[in-house]
Coordinates of C-alpha atoms in Angstrom, one line a residue:
Chain A
M12 CA 0.0 0.0 0.0
T13 CA 2.8 2.4 0.9
A14 CA 4.6 1.4 -2.1
T15 CA 1.9 2.3 -4.5
V16 CA 1.3 5.6 -2.8
L17 CA 5.0 6.2 -3.1
A18 CA 5.2 5.2 -6.7
R19 CA 2.3 7.4 -7.5
L20 CA 3.9 10.4 -5.9
Q21 CA 7.1 9.9 -7.6
G22 CA 5.1 9.5 -11.0
T23 CA 3.8 13.0 -10.5
T24 CA 7.4 14.3 -10.2
T25 CA 7.3 16.2 -7.1
P26 CA 10.8 16.2 -5.9
S27 CA 10.1 18.1 -2.7
V28 CA 8.0 15.2 -1.4
R29 CA 9.9 13.6 1.4
K30 CA 10.0 9.7 1.3
P31 CA 7.9 8.4 4.1
G32 CA 10.2 6.9 6.8
R33 CA 10.4 3.2 6.9
R34 CA 7.6 1.6 9.0
L35 CA 8.7 -0.7 11.6
K36 CA 5.3 -1.7 12.6
P37 CA 3.6 -4.6 10.7
G38 CA 1.0 -2.3 9.1
R39 CA -2.7 -2.2 9.2
P40 CA -4.4 -5.5 9.9
I41 CA -6.0 -7.2 6.9
P42 CA -9.8 -7.6 7.4
L43 CA -10.6 -11.3 8.3
G44 CA -7.0 -11.9 8.0
A45 CA -7.1 -14.9 10.5
A46 CA -9.5 -16.7 8.3
I47 CA -7.5 -16.8 5.1
G48 CA -5.3 -19.6 5.9
P49 CA -7.9 -22.1 7.1
F50 CA -10.1 -21.3 4.1
L51 CA -7.3 -22.1 1.8
L52 CA -6.8 -25.4 3.5
L53 CA -10.5 -26.3 3.4
S54 CA -10.5 -25.5 -0.4
V55 CA -7.5 -27.7 -1.0
W56 CA -9.3 -30.5 1.0
A57 CA -12.8 -30.0 -0.9
A58 CA -11.1 -30.0 -4.2
G59 CA -9.1 -33.1 -3.6
S60 CA -12.1 -35.1 -2.5
A61 CA -14.2 -33.9 -5.3
A62 CA -11.6 -34.8 -7.9
G63 CA -11.2 -38.1 -6.4
W64 CA -7.5 -37.6 -5.2
I65 CA -8.3 -38.4 -1.7
D66 CA -9.6 -41.9 -0.7
P67 CA -12.7 -41.3 1.5
R68 CA -11.3 -44.3 3.6
T69 CA -8.3 -42.2 4.4
L70 CA -10.1 -38.8 4.7
S71 CA -13.9 -38.3 4.1
A72 CA -15.1 -35.5 2.1
P73 CA -16.0 -32.3 3.9
W74 CA -19.6 -32.6 2.8
T75 CA -19.7 -36.2 4.2
V76 CA -18.3 -34.8 7.5
V77 CA -21.0 -32.2 7.5
T78 CA -23.7 -34.7 7.1
T79 CA -22.4 -36.9 9.7
A80 CA -22.2 -34.1 12.0
G81 CA -25.9 -33.4 11.2
D82 CA -26.7 -37.0 12.0
L83 CA -24.7 -36.9 15.2
I84 CA -26.6 -33.8 16.3
A85 CA -30.0 -35.1 15.3
D86 CA -29.5 -38.4 17.6
G87 CA -28.1 -36.2 20.2
R88 CA -24.7 -37.9 20.6
L89 CA -22.7 -35.0 19.7
Q90 CA -24.2 -32.7 22.2
D91 CA -24.0 -35.3 25.0
N92 CA -20.4 -35.9 24.4
L93 CA -19.4 -32.3 23.8
A94 CA -21.1 -31.2 27.1
I95 CA -19.4 -33.9 29.1
S96 CA -16.1 -33.0 27.5
A97 CA -16.4 -29.2 28.1
Q98 CA -17.5 -29.9 31.6
R99 CA -14.2 -31.9 32.3
A100 CA -12.1 -29.3 30.6
G101 CA -13.9 -26.4 32.2
L102 CA -13.6 -27.8 35.7
G103 CA -9.9 -28.6 35.3
L104 CA -9.3 -25.0 33.9
V105 CA -11.1 -23.3 36.7
I106 CA -9.5 -25.4 39.4
G107 CA -6.0 -25.3 37.7
T108 CA -6.3 -21.3 37.3
V109 CA -7.2 -20.7 40.9
I110 CA -4.5 -23.0 42.2
G111 CA -1.8 -21.5 39.8
T112 CA -2.7 -17.8 40.6
V113 CA -2.8 -18.4 44.4
L114 CA 0.5 -20.1 44.3
A115 CA 2.0 -17.5 42.1
V116 CA 0.9 -14.7 44.5
V117 CA 2.0 -16.5 47.5
A118 CA 5.6 -17.3 45.9
G119 CA 5.8 -13.9 44.4
L120 CA 5.0 -11.8 47.5
S121 CA 7.0 -13.8 50.2
R122 CA 10.5 -15.3 50.3
W123 CA 9.3 -18.2 52.2
G124 CA 6.6 -19.0 49.8
E125 CA 9.1 -18.9 47.0
A126 CA 11.5 -21.0 48.7
L127 CA 8.8 -23.5 49.5
L128 CA 6.8 -23.6 46.2
D129 CA 8.9 -22.6 43.3
G130 CA 11.2 -25.5 43.4
P131 CA 8.5 -28.3 43.5
I132 CA 6.6 -26.6 40.7
Q133 CA 9.7 -26.2 38.5
I134 CA 10.3 -29.9 39.1
K135 CA 6.7 -30.7 38.1
R136 CA 7.2 -28.5 35.0
A137 CA 9.9 -30.6 33.7
I138 CA 7.7 -33.8 34.1
P139 CA 5.0 -33.7 31.3
S140 CA 1.6 -33.9 32.9
L141 CA 0.7 -36.8 30.7
A142 CA 3.8 -38.8 31.9
L143 CA 1.9 -38.7 35.4
L144 CA -1.0 -40.6 34.0
P145 CA -0.2 -44.1 34.9
L146 CA 0.3 -42.9 38.6
L147 CA -2.8 -41.0 38.6
V148 CA -4.9 -43.8 37.2
L149 CA -3.4 -46.0 40.0
W150 CA -4.1 -43.4 42.6
F151 CA -7.7 -42.1 41.4
G152 CA -8.9 -44.8 39.2
I153 CA -10.3 -44.2 35.7
G154 CA -13.3 -42.0 36.6
E155 CA -14.0 -38.4 36.3
Q156 CA -11.8 -37.4 39.4
M157 CA -8.6 -38.7 37.5
K158 CA -9.6 -36.8 34.4
V159 CA -10.3 -33.4 36.1
I160 CA -6.9 -33.9 38.1
T161 CA -4.8 -34.6 35.1
I162 CA -6.4 -31.5 33.3
T163 CA -5.7 -29.5 36.4
L164 CA -2.1 -30.4 36.6
G165 CA -1.5 -29.4 33.0
V166 CA -3.3 -26.0 33.6
F167 CA -1.9 -24.7 36.9
V168 CA 1.8 -24.9 35.7
P169 CA 1.7 -22.4 33.0
V170 CA -0.7 -20.2 35.0
Y171 CA 1.9 -20.3 37.8
I172 CA 4.9 -19.8 35.6
H173 CA 3.5 -16.7 33.8
T174 CA 1.8 -15.0 36.7
H175 CA 4.8 -15.4 38.9
N176 CA 7.0 -13.9 36.2
G177 CA 4.7 -11.0 35.5
L178 CA 4.4 -10.3 39.3
R179 CA 8.2 -10.3 39.7
S180 CA 8.6 -8.0 36.9
I181 CA 6.3 -5.2 38.2
D182 CA 8.4 -2.1 38.4
S183 CA 9.8 -1.5 41.8
R184 CA 8.9 2.1 41.4
Y185 CA 5.3 1.2 41.8
V186 CA 6.0 -0.6 44.9
E187 CA 7.7 2.6 46.3
L188 CA 4.7 4.3 45.4
G189 CA 2.4 2.2 47.4
E190 CA 4.9 2.5 50.3
S191 CA 4.9 6.2 50.1
L192 CA 1.1 6.2 50.0
R193 CA 1.1 3.7 53.0
L194 CA -1.2 1.4 51.2
P195 CA -2.6 -1.4 53.3
R196 CA -1.5 -4.8 52.0
A197 CA -4.8 -5.8 50.6
V198 CA -5.0 -2.5 48.6
F199 CA -1.5 -2.9 47.3
L200 CA -2.3 -6.4 46.2
R201 CA -5.7 -5.3 44.5
R202 CA -4.4 -2.1 42.9
I203 CA -0.7 -2.6 42.2
V204 CA 0.2 -6.4 42.3
L205 CA -2.7 -8.2 40.5
P206 CA -3.1 -5.6 37.8
G207 CA 0.6 -5.5 37.1
A208 CA 0.7 -9.4 36.9
L209 CA -2.4 -9.5 34.7
P210 CA -0.5 -9.4 31.4
G211 CA 1.6 -12.4 32.6
F212 CA -1.5 -14.2 33.8
L213 CA -3.4 -13.9 30.6
L214 CA -0.4 -15.1 28.6
G215 CA -0.3 -18.0 31.0
M216 CA -4.0 -18.5 30.3
R217 CA -3.5 -18.9 26.6
F218 CA -1.1 -21.8 27.4
A219 CA -3.3 -23.2 30.1
V220 CA -6.2 -23.4 27.6
V221 CA -4.2 -25.4 25.1
N222 CA -2.9 -27.7 27.8
A223 CA -6.5 -28.3 29.0
W224 CA -7.7 -29.5 25.7
L225 CA -4.5 -31.7 25.2
A226 CA -5.0 -33.3 28.5
L227 CA -8.7 -33.7 27.8
V228 CA -8.0 -35.7 24.5
V229 CA -5.6 -37.9 26.2
V230 CA -7.8 -38.8 29.3
E231 CA -10.8 -39.4 27.2
Q232 CA -9.0 -42.1 25.3
I233 CA -8.4 -44.0 28.4
N234 CA -11.3 -46.3 29.3
S235 CA -13.6 -43.5 28.9
T236 CA -17.3 -44.2 28.2
S237 CA -18.3 -40.7 27.2
G238 CA -17.0 -37.6 25.7
I239 CA -15.6 -36.6 22.2
G240 CA -12.5 -38.6 22.7
Y241 CA -14.5 -41.6 23.6
M242 CA -16.7 -41.0 20.4
M243 CA -13.6 -40.9 18.3
Q244 CA -12.1 -44.0 19.8
L245 CA -15.4 -45.7 19.0
A246 CA -15.2 -44.5 15.4
R247 CA -11.7 -45.9 15.1
E248 CA -13.1 -49.4 15.8
Y249 CA -15.7 -49.1 13.2
G250 CA -13.4 -47.4 10.7
Q251 CA -15.7 -44.2 10.5
T252 CA -13.2 -41.6 9.4
D253 CA -16.1 -39.1 9.1
V254 CA -16.9 -39.3 12.9
I255 CA -13.1 -39.0 13.7
I256 CA -13.0 -35.8 11.6
V257 CA -16.1 -34.4 13.2
G258 CA -14.3 -34.9 16.6
L259 CA -11.1 -33.2 15.3
V260 CA -13.1 -30.4 13.9
L261 CA -14.8 -30.1 17.4
Y262 CA -11.6 -30.1 19.3
G263 CA -10.2 -27.5 16.8
L264 CA -13.3 -25.4 17.3
L265 CA -13.2 -25.6 20.9
G266 CA -9.4 -24.7 21.0
L267 CA -10.1 -21.8 18.6
L268 CA -13.0 -20.4 20.5
S269 CA -11.4 -20.6 23.9
D270 CA -8.1 -19.0 22.7
G271 CA -10.3 -16.4 21.1
A272 CA -12.1 -15.8 24.6
V273 CA -8.8 -15.3 26.3
R274 CA -7.5 -12.9 23.7
L275 CA -10.6 -11.0 23.9
A276 CA -10.3 -10.8 27.8
Q277 CA -6.7 -9.8 27.1
R278 CA -7.7 -6.9 24.9
R279 CA -10.4 -5.8 27.2
A280 CA -8.3 -6.1 30.3
L281 CA -5.1 -4.6 28.9
S282 CA -6.7 -1.7 26.9
W283 CA -4.4 0.7 28.7
R284 CA -1.4 -0.8 26.9
R285 CA 0.0 0.6 23.7
T286 CA 1.9 -2.2 21.9
L287 CA 3.6 -3.0 18.5
A288 CA 0.4 -4.6 17.4
D289 CA -1.9 -1.8 17.9
Chain B
M24 CA 17.1 2.7 62.2
A25 CA 15.7 6.1 62.9
T26 CA 12.9 6.5 65.6
N27 CA 9.9 8.3 64.5
L28 CA 8.6 10.5 67.2
G29 CA 5.6 11.6 65.1
G30 CA 3.0 13.7 67.1
L31 CA 5.4 15.2 69.7
T32 CA 5.8 18.4 67.8
A33 CA 3.5 20.9 66.2
T34 CA 1.8 19.7 62.9
G35 CA 3.9 20.2 59.9
T36 CA 7.1 20.7 61.7
V37 CA 10.1 18.6 60.4
R38 CA 12.9 17.9 62.9
V39 CA 16.0 15.8 61.9
H40 CA 18.5 15.3 64.6
R41 CA 22.0 13.5 64.1
L42 CA 20.9 11.7 61.3
V43 CA 23.3 9.2 59.8
R44 CA 22.7 7.5 56.4
G45 CA 24.9 5.6 54.2
F46 CA 25.1 2.7 51.8
G47 CA 27.7 0.1 52.7
S48 CA 30.8 1.9 54.2
R49 CA 30.0 5.2 52.4
A50 CA 28.3 7.7 54.8
V51 CA 26.2 10.2 52.7
L52 CA 24.7 11.9 55.8
D53 CA 26.7 12.0 58.9
G54 CA 25.4 13.5 61.9
F55 CA 22.8 15.7 59.9
D56 CA 20.6 18.2 61.8
L57 CA 17.7 20.2 60.3
E58 CA 14.6 22.0 61.5
I59 CA 11.7 23.1 59.2
G60 CA 8.9 25.1 60.6
S61 CA 5.3 24.3 60.0
G62 CA 4.2 25.7 56.6
E63 CA 7.7 26.7 55.3
F64 CA 8.6 26.2 51.8
V65 CA 12.1 25.0 51.7
A66 CA 14.1 24.2 48.6
L67 CA 17.0 21.8 48.9
L68 CA 19.8 22.5 46.4
G69 CA 22.8 20.6 45.8
R70 CA 25.0 18.7 43.3
S71 CA 24.4 15.1 42.4
G72 CA 25.7 12.9 45.1
S73 CA 25.3 15.8 47.9
G74 CA 22.9 13.6 49.7
K75 CA 19.8 15.6 48.9
S76 CA 17.8 12.7 47.7
T77 CA 19.1 10.5 50.4
L78 CA 17.7 13.0 53.1
L79 CA 14.3 13.2 51.2
R80 CA 14.0 9.5 51.2
A81 CA 14.8 9.3 54.8
L82 CA 12.1 11.8 55.5
A83 CA 9.6 9.9 53.3
G84 CA 10.5 6.6 55.0
L85 CA 11.4 5.1 51.7
D86 CA 15.0 4.0 52.7
S87 CA 14.6 0.8 54.4
D88 CA 17.5 -0.6 52.4
A89 CA 20.0 2.1 53.8
D90 CA 22.0 1.7 56.9
G91 CA 21.8 4.6 59.5
S92 CA 20.7 6.1 62.7
G93 CA 19.5 9.2 64.2
M94 CA 16.2 10.8 65.0
I95 CA 13.5 11.8 62.4
D96 CA 10.3 13.7 63.3
V97 CA 8.0 14.3 60.5
P98 CA 4.3 14.9 60.3
E99 CA 1.9 11.7 60.2
K100 CA 0.4 13.0 57.1
S101 CA 3.0 13.5 54.3
S102 CA 3.0 12.9 50.6
V103 CA 5.8 12.3 48.0
V104 CA 6.1 13.6 44.6
F105 CA 8.6 11.7 42.5
Q106 CA 10.5 13.1 39.5
D107 CA 8.6 10.8 37.3
A108 CA 4.8 11.1 37.6
R109 CA 4.7 7.4 38.7
L110 CA 1.1 6.9 37.7
L111 CA -0.2 3.3 37.6
P112 CA -0.7 2.9 33.8
W113 CA -3.6 0.4 34.3
Q114 CA -5.6 2.7 36.4
R115 CA -7.6 5.6 35.0
V116 CA -6.4 9.2 36.1
L117 CA -9.1 9.5 38.9
D118 CA -8.1 6.1 40.4
N119 CA -4.6 7.1 40.5
V120 CA -5.5 10.2 42.3
V121 CA -7.6 8.5 45.0
L122 CA -5.1 5.5 45.3
G123 CA -4.1 6.4 48.8
L124 CA -7.4 7.6 50.0
R125 CA -9.5 5.6 52.5
R126 CA -12.7 7.6 52.8
S127 CA -16.1 7.4 51.5
N128 CA -16.0 10.5 49.7
A129 CA -12.8 9.8 47.9
H130 CA -14.4 10.1 44.5
E131 CA -15.6 13.8 45.1
R132 CA -12.3 14.6 46.7
G133 CA -10.4 13.2 43.7
L134 CA -12.5 15.3 41.2
A135 CA -11.8 18.5 43.2
A136 CA -8.0 17.8 43.4
L137 CA -8.0 17.3 39.5
A138 CA -10.0 20.4 39.0
E139 CA -7.4 22.3 41.3
V140 CA -4.5 21.3 39.0
G141 CA -6.4 22.2 35.8
L142 CA -7.6 18.7 34.8
A143 CA -11.2 18.8 35.2
G144 CA -12.9 16.4 32.8
R145 CA -9.8 14.1 32.3
E146 CA -10.7 11.8 35.1
N147 CA -11.3 8.9 32.8
A148 CA -8.3 9.2 30.8
W149 CA -5.6 6.7 30.9
P150 CA -2.2 8.0 32.1
N151 CA -0.4 7.3 28.8
E152 CA -2.8 9.5 27.0
L153 CA -1.7 12.6 28.9
S154 CA 1.4 14.6 28.3
G155 CA 4.3 14.7 30.7
G156 CA 3.2 17.9 32.3
E157 CA -0.3 16.7 32.6
Q158 CA 0.8 13.5 34.2
Q159 CA 2.8 15.4 36.7
R160 CA -0.1 17.4 37.5
V161 CA -2.0 14.2 38.2
A162 CA 0.8 13.3 40.6
L163 CA 0.6 16.6 42.3
A164 CA -3.2 16.1 42.7
R165 CA -2.5 12.6 44.0
A166 CA -0.1 14.0 46.7
L167 CA -2.4 17.0 47.7
V168 CA -5.8 15.0 47.8
S169 CA -4.8 13.4 51.2
E170 CA -4.3 17.1 52.7
P171 CA -0.7 16.4 53.8
E172 CA 1.0 18.5 56.4
L173 CA 4.2 17.9 54.6
L174 CA 5.0 17.7 51.0
L175 CA 8.1 15.9 49.8
A176 CA 9.1 16.7 46.3
D177 CA 12.1 15.0 44.5
E178 CA 13.1 17.1 41.6
P179 CA 9.4 17.0 40.5
F180 CA 9.8 19.0 37.4
G181 CA 13.2 17.8 36.3
A182 CA 11.9 15.7 33.4
L183 CA 9.7 18.5 31.9
D184 CA 10.4 21.0 29.2
A185 CA 11.3 24.6 30.2
L186 CA 7.8 26.0 29.3
T187 CA 5.9 23.3 31.1
R188 CA 8.2 23.7 34.1
L189 CA 7.2 27.5 34.4
R190 CA 3.7 26.7 34.3
M191 CA 4.1 24.1 37.0
H192 CA 6.0 26.5 39.0
D193 CA 2.9 28.8 39.1
L194 CA 0.8 26.0 40.0
L195 CA 2.8 24.6 42.7
R196 CA 2.9 28.2 44.3
E197 CA -0.8 28.5 43.9
L198 CA -1.5 25.1 45.5
Y199 CA 1.0 26.0 48.4
A200 CA -0.8 29.3 48.9
R201 CA -4.1 27.5 49.2
H202 CA -3.1 24.4 51.2
R203 CA -0.1 25.7 53.2
P204 CA 1.6 22.4 53.9
T205 CA 5.3 22.3 54.8
V206 CA 7.1 21.8 51.5
L207 CA 10.6 20.3 51.1
L208 CA 11.6 20.4 47.4
V209 CA 14.7 18.9 46.1
T210 CA 16.1 20.5 42.9
H211 CA 19.4 21.1 41.2
D212 CA 18.1 24.2 39.5
V213 CA 19.0 27.4 41.5
D214 CA 16.3 29.5 39.6
E215 CA 13.7 27.0 40.6
A216 CA 14.7 27.1 44.1
V217 CA 14.7 30.9 44.4
T218 CA 11.4 31.2 42.4
L219 CA 9.6 28.9 44.6
A220 CA 10.9 28.6 48.1
D221 CA 11.0 30.9 51.1
R222 CA 14.3 29.4 52.3
V223 CA 16.9 27.6 50.3
L224 CA 19.4 25.0 51.8
L225 CA 22.4 24.1 49.9
L226 CA 23.7 20.7 50.7
D227 CA 27.4 19.8 50.2
S228 CA 28.8 16.5 51.0
G229 CA 26.1 15.6 53.4
R230 CA 25.9 19.0 55.4
I231 CA 24.2 22.4 55.0
A232 CA 26.7 24.7 53.4
V233 CA 24.3 27.5 53.0
D234 CA 20.9 28.2 54.7
L235 CA 19.4 31.3 52.9
T236 CA 16.0 32.8 53.7
I237 CA 14.5 34.3 50.6
D238 CA 12.8 37.6 51.3
L239 CA 10.9 38.4 48.0
P240 CA 7.3 39.1 47.4
A241 CA 5.2 36.2 46.0
Q242 CA 5.4 37.6 42.5
R243 CA 9.1 36.9 41.6
S244 CA 11.0 37.5 38.5
H245 CA 14.5 37.4 37.1
R246 CA 14.4 41.2 36.8
Q247 CA 14.5 41.9 40.6
P248 CA 17.9 43.0 41.8
Q249 CA 17.4 40.9 45.1
F250 CA 16.4 37.7 43.1
L251 CA 19.8 38.0 41.1
A252 CA 21.7 38.6 44.3
Y253 CA 20.3 35.3 45.9
R254 CA 21.1 33.4 42.6
E255 CA 24.7 34.9 42.6
T256 CA 25.1 33.6 46.3
L257 CA 23.8 30.2 45.5
L258 CA 25.7 29.8 42.3
R259 CA 29.0 30.8 44.0
A260 CA 28.4 28.4 46.9
L261 CA 27.8 25.6 44.2
G262 CA 31.3 26.6 42.7
V263 CA 29.8 28.2 39.6
N264 CA 31.5 31.7 39.3
H265 CA 30.1 33.2 36.2
S266 CA 26.6 34.5 36.3
E267 CA 25.1 33.8 32.9
G268 CA 21.9 31.6 32.9

């Protein structure tokens, strides 16, 4: 855009026009820019299926997937499984977020808290949550409890890490301001610490949401009798590619929606910031 | 650590006795004594490293990291204005002003304080939408909204451009005339000290080298011969011998 304007200016031969300085920002956002890539992918898939390049046993055609989704909705299986999956992920996300935030504040504001908490959490961070699964199954069985705990474990670590980091990077000048105003600890926490750590917390939430869905997929494929993962497991046994794809699309949509929700919250909550992307 | 005997003296009086402050083995203030009367406007001049900021931070109680001893007696209600406006970027202007207030009518008082510094109607702006001068005015409103008996200002206009700084001088004098707090203003600008203060202290290597009472009318200008004389005295004491601005 800038280039064409420049070309036109030079074309009209006005030597006094100063060349606009080089823009370091990425430029104006493209309308619906985020949709372009996925749309392209979908077109290739549709074209490949229509032309017969893609074996329906390998990958069902998009329209078959849509019809299957319609059938699944009609007999209520999709809603039921989706509801139970969303409940598991949501519960794990809420519990994990609360635990991660509380631990981050405790570790961030007291040296003792840090000494006691930070080490174990860093160790936990080094062990992938899913590697703990055999132990969790032994401890909690294969019921809902084990599923929610696994998701919680995957969620609280990124929330803790990023909130703690955000908290620790709050400018010490603001702490001094709080001291000079003799703010009570609760007010200091509410007006300076928590808002200061919010950018870190929200970044942690984006990782946490991804982890929640990831853990959900895994726990739902272990001896589950409900949920999207179970629906897909069953479809694998009957060779129903279309149902598997419906499940994948669902997972994708859920991930996209929840990330979008966090990003929206980010924009709302951090409207005071001016950044490179604005 | 210093003992705070707040409440033993008249409101607004500042008393410092045998104050020692240092970092590591280096003593910045060594047996420092100072007395400021209630409602007095004192400017504290000095080169960098003379100990003026150390003194101000000691009076503000912001030097828990420093080593020292001595007695400090300052009013219970004191406010600090820093060199940077130090507004919380995530709070709107009004919330910044009333940050330290613990009263039910905080909202009204905050609005009144903003009006006093000429920022009525900007209460819902974000701090980074304001200019540097406006931000420092918000900081002044935040300092004055609690009706302090002592106002401590650490080079509050140091980061502003010359024109804005002149306007801020007028504003500060005006606010001082209305509220009459005791003021201790740290500055390295001789003109600023003579323009604003009723008493100028010149700090050199941790002790008071000059204690000058400024006997000028409230309306001051560089053209007054007495103004120039004070300026000359202070500049000479600072080791500057020529008198051009």
